[in-house]
XYZ file of C-alpha atoms in Angstrom:
348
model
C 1.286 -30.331 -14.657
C -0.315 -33.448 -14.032
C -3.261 -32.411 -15.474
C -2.194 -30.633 -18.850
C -3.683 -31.942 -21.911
C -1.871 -34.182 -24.445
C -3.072 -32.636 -27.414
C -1.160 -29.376 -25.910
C 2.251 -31.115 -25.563
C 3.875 -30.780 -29.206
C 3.164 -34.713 -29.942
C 2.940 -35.590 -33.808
C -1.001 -35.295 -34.569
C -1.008 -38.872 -35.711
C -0.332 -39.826 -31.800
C -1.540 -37.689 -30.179
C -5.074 -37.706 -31.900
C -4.733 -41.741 -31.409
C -4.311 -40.556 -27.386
C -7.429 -38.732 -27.749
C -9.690 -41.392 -29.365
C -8.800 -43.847 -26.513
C -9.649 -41.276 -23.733
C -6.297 -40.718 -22.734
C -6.807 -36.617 -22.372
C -3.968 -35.687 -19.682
C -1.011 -36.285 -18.528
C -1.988 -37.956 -15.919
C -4.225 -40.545 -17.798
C -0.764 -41.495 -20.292
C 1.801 -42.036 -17.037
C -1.306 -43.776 -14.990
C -0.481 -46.544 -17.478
C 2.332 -49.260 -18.448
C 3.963 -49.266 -22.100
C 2.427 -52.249 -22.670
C -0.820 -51.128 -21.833
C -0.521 -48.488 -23.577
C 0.843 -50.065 -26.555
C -2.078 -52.677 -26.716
C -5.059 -49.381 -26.185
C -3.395 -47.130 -28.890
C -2.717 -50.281 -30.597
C 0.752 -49.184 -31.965
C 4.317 -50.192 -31.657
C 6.696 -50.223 -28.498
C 9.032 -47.311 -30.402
C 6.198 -45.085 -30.833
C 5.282 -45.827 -27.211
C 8.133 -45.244 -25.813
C 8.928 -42.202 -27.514
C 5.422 -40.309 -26.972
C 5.916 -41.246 -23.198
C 9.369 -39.903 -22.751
C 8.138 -36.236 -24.812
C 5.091 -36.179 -22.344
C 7.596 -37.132 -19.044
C 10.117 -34.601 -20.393
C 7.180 -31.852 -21.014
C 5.445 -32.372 -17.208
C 8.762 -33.218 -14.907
C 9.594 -29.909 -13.159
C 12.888 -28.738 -14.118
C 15.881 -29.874 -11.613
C 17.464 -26.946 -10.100
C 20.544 -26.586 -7.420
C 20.309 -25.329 -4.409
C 22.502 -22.148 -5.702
C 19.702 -21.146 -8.145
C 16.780 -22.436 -5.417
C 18.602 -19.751 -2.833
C 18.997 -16.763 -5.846
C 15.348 -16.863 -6.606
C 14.053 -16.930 -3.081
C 16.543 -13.555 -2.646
C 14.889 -12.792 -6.053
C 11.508 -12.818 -4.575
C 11.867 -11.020 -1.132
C 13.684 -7.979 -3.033
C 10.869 -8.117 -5.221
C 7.878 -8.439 -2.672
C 9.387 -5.249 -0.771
C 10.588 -3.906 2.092
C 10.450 -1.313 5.053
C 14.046 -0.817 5.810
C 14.956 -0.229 9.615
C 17.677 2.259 8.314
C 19.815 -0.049 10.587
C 22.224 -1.250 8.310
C 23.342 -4.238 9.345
C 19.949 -5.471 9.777
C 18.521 -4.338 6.201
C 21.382 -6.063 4.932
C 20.922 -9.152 6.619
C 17.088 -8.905 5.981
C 17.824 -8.308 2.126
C 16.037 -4.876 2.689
C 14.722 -4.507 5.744
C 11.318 -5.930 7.617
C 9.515 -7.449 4.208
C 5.941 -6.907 3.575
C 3.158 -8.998 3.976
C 4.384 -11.303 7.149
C 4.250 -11.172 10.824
C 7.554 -9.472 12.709
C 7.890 -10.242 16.228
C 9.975 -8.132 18.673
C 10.575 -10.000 21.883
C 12.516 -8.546 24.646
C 12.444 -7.454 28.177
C 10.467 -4.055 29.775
C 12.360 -1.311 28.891
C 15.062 -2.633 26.436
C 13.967 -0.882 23.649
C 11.458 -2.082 21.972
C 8.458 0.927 21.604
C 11.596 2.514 20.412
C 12.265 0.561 17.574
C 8.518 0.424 16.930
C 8.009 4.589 16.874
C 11.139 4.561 14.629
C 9.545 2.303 12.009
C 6.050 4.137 11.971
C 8.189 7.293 11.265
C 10.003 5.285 8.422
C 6.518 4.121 7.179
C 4.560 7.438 6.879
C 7.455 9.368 5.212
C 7.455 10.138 1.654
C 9.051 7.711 -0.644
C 11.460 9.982 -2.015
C 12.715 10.643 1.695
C 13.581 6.107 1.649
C 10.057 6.015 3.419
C 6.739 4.457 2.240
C 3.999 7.313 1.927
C 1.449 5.412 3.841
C -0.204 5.706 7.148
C -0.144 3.632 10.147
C -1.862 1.761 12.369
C -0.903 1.883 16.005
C -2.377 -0.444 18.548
C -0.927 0.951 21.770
C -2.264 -1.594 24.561
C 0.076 -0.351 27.546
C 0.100 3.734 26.605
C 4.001 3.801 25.792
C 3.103 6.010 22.312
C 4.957 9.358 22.729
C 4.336 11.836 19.712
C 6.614 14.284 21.513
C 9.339 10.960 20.999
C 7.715 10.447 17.856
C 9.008 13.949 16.310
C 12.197 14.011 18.112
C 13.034 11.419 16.413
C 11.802 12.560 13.256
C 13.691 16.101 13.601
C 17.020 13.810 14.737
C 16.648 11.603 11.356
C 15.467 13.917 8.922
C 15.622 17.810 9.863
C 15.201 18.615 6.060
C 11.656 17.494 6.912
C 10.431 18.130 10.165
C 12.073 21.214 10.417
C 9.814 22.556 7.896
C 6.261 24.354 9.042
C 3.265 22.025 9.419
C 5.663 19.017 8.334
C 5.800 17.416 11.481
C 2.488 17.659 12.150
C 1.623 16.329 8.874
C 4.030 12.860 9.574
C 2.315 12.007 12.864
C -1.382 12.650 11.487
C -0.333 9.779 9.258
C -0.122 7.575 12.294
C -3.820 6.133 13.455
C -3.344 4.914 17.370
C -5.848 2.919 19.305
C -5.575 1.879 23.066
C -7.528 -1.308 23.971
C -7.860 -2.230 27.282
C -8.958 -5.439 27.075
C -9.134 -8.430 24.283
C -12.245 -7.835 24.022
C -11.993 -4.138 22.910
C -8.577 -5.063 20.867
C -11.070 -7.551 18.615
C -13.464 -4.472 18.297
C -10.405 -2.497 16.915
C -9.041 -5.304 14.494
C -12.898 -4.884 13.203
C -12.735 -1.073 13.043
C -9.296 -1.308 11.275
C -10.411 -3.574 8.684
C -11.478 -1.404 6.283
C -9.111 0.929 6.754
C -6.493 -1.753 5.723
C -7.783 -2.076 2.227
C -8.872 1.135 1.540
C -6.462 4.118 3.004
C -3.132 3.062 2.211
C -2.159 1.707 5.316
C 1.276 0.243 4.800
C 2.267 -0.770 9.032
C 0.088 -2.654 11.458
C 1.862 -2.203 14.989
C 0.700 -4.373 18.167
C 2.333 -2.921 20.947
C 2.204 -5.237 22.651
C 0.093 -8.746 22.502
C 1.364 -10.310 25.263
C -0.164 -7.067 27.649
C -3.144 -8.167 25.953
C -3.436 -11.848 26.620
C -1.370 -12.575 29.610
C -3.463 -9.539 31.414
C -6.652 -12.017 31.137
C -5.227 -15.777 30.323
C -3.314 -16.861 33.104
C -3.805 -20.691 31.591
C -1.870 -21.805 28.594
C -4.835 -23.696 27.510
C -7.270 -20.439 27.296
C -4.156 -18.112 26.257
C -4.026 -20.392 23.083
C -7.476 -20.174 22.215
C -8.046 -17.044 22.598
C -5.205 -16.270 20.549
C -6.533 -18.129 17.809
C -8.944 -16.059 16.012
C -6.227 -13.070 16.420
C -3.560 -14.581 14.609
C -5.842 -15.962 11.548
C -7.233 -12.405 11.476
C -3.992 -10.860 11.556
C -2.084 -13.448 9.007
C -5.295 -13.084 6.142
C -4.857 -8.857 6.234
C -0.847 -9.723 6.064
C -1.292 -12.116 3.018
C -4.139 -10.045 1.157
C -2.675 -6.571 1.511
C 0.431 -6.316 1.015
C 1.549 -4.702 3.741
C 3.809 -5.023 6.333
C 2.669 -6.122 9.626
C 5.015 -5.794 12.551
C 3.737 -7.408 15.475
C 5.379 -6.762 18.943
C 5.441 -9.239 21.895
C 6.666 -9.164 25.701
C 8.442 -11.893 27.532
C 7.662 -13.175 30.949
C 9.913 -13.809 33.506
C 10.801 -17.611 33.573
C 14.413 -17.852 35.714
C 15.584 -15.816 38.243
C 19.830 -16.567 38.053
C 21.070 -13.009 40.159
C 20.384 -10.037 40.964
C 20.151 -7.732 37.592
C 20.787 -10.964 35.525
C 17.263 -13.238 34.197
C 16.495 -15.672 32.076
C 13.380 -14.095 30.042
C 11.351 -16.819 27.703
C 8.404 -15.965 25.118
C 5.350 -16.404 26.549
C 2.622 -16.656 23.765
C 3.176 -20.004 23.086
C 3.485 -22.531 19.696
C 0.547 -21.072 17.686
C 1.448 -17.650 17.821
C 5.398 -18.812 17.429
C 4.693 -20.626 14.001
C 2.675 -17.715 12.979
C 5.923 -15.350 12.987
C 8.464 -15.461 10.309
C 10.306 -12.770 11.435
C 11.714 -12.815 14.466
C 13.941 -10.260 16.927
C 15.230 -11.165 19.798
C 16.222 -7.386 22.336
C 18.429 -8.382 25.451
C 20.736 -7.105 27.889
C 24.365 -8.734 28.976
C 27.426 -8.379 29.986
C 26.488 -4.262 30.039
C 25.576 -4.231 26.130
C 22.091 -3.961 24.473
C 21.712 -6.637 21.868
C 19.444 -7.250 18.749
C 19.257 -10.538 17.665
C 17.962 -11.982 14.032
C 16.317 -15.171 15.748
C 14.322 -16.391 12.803
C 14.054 -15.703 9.708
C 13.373 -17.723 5.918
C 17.097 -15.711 4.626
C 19.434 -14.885 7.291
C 21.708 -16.938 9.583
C 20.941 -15.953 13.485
C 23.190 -13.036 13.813
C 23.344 -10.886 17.008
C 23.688 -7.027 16.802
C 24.982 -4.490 19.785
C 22.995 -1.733 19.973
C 22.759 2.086 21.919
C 19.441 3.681 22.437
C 20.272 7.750 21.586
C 18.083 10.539 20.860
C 18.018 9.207 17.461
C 16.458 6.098 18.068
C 18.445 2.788 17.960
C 21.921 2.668 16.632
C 23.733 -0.473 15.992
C 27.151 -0.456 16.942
C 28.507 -2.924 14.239
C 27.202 -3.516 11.267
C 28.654 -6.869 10.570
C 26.787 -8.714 12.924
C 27.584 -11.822 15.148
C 26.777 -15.427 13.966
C 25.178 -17.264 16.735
C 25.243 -21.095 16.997
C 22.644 -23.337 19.138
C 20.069 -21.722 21.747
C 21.517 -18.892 22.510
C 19.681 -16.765 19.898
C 16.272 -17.365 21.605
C 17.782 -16.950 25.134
C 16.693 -13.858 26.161
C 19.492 -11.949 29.030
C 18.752 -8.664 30.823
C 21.475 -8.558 32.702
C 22.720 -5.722 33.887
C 19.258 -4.262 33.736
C 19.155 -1.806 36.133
C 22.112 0.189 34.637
C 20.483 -0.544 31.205
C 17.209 0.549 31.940
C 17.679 4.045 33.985
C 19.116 5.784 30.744
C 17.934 8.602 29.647
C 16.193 7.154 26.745
């Protein structure tokens, strides 16, 4: 605003052609100076001065605004930007929607809690037809450790929606909407973030799944140093497709090990370090205590951390309360698996 011209501000012509023929153009140039060096250029009186300067403050000042109408248009502008709801409904809620297009989602958690689970479930919600709640696009499954089960995929599909996968050739028609690629090393996962590139901006591809990142760079940077830097590239290539398309990205993530406190009962941290952590805005937390699956909203631009139980069936994930738990302090990053052992030898 800084910059706008004076001659586009609504002054009388009388001023604001005087402005002009002293090579005052902008904004900028008129607040730059006192009144009383402005008076004695334009060579008129303090009242006129005074009022021209106050019409040209009044025109550039930004509006003020409270935080109330700051905090509707932000909820304005995520329900407008779009969403890929979970169909878990305490989540969407708290989410304004569900996971919102165009930013990096993290799922943190440890083996076996869930979390290829909630990652199958939201490539089925992507590749279904929009008049089914889905979003008619395709997929793009990076599937580093070889958890992907299409068999899981369609059971799934058949649990949620039998109207469609019940019918002949449907199913089949869902999971050839779903791309998947198995890297084995960075190296080849840099050569598929090349081959998917143009697919991105050309074939509707409305999911980017990384399952997971930290297989990827933990398997060959055992120094935090390296880890980082060879993480760098990664996450500027994966943050430009998420700003330019968008598209949601959801991009999974292990923990590592970090305290051992008993038997069936660990203190998990995540392992990719600061860059990749400032790179997330969304960001779930799976654990295990006290006997009870958890998923927890651990960051995120519109939503207190809130804590959700959760069951595994042959559905997918189902939360067991919708409302949520408010968590205070570090809890929400601490990542339990307590219990694990009971946890993790279900059936699903």
């Amino acid at each position: 605003m800084a910059n706008k011209l004076i001659k586009q501000m609504g002054l009388p012509n009388s001023i604001a052609n005087i402005f002009t023929a002293r090579n005052i153009i902008t904004a900028k140039d008129a607040l730059s100076l006192t009144e009383f060096e402005l008076m004695e250029q334009l060579d008129v009186g303090m009242a006129e001065v005074k009022s021209a300067m106050a019409h040209i403050s009044e025109v550039v000042c930004p509006p003020c605004q409270t935080a109330l109408l700051l905090m509707e248009q932000r909820v304005r502008d995520e329900r407008s930007a779009g969403h890929l709801p979970t169909r878990l409904r305490g989540l969407d809620e708290a989410l304004c929607g569900g996971i919102p297009f165009g930013v990096v989602t993290e799922l943190v958690g440890p083996a076996g809690i869930g979390k290829t689970q909630f990652c199958l479930k939201l490539s089925l919600l992507a590749s279904l037809p929009e008049n089914c709640g889905g979003l008619d696009g395709r997929v793009i499954y990076i599937d580093v450790e070889s958890k992907f089960s299409s068999t899981r995929l369609i059971q799934i599909g058949i649990e949620n929606f039998p109207e469609i996968f019940l019918k002949k050739g449907m199913a089949q028609e869902m999971a050839g909407r779903i791309v998947i690629l198995r890297p084995t090393s960075l190296s080849e996962f840099t050569e598929s973030l090349h081959h998917v590139q143009v697919s991105l901006l050309q074939k509707q591809v409305k999911l980017l799944i990384i399952d997971s990142m930290a297989a990827l760079v933990l398997g060959e940077h055992d120094c935090g140093a390296s880890r980082q830097q060879a993480l760098g590239w990664h996450v500027s290539f994966i943050k430009i497709f998420t700003n330019s398309n968008s598209s949601d990205k959801s991009i999974r993530s292990h923990s590592i090990k970090k305290e051992d406190r008993a038997a069936y009962d660990s203190h998990l941290v995540a392992a990719l370090g600061i860059n990749w952590a400032h790179a997330v805005t969304i960001r779930l937390v799976l654990e295990a205590r006290s006997g009870q699956r958890f998923i927890k909203l651990a960051k995120s631009p519109i939503s207190p951390p809130l804590a959700f139980p959760f069951n595994i069936t042959s559905s997918g994930l189902v939360l067991l309360d919708d409302d949520g738990i408010e968590m205070k302090g570090s809890e929400i990053n601490t990542i339990h698996c307590q219990g694990q052992k009971a946890l993790f030898n279900s059936e699903w």
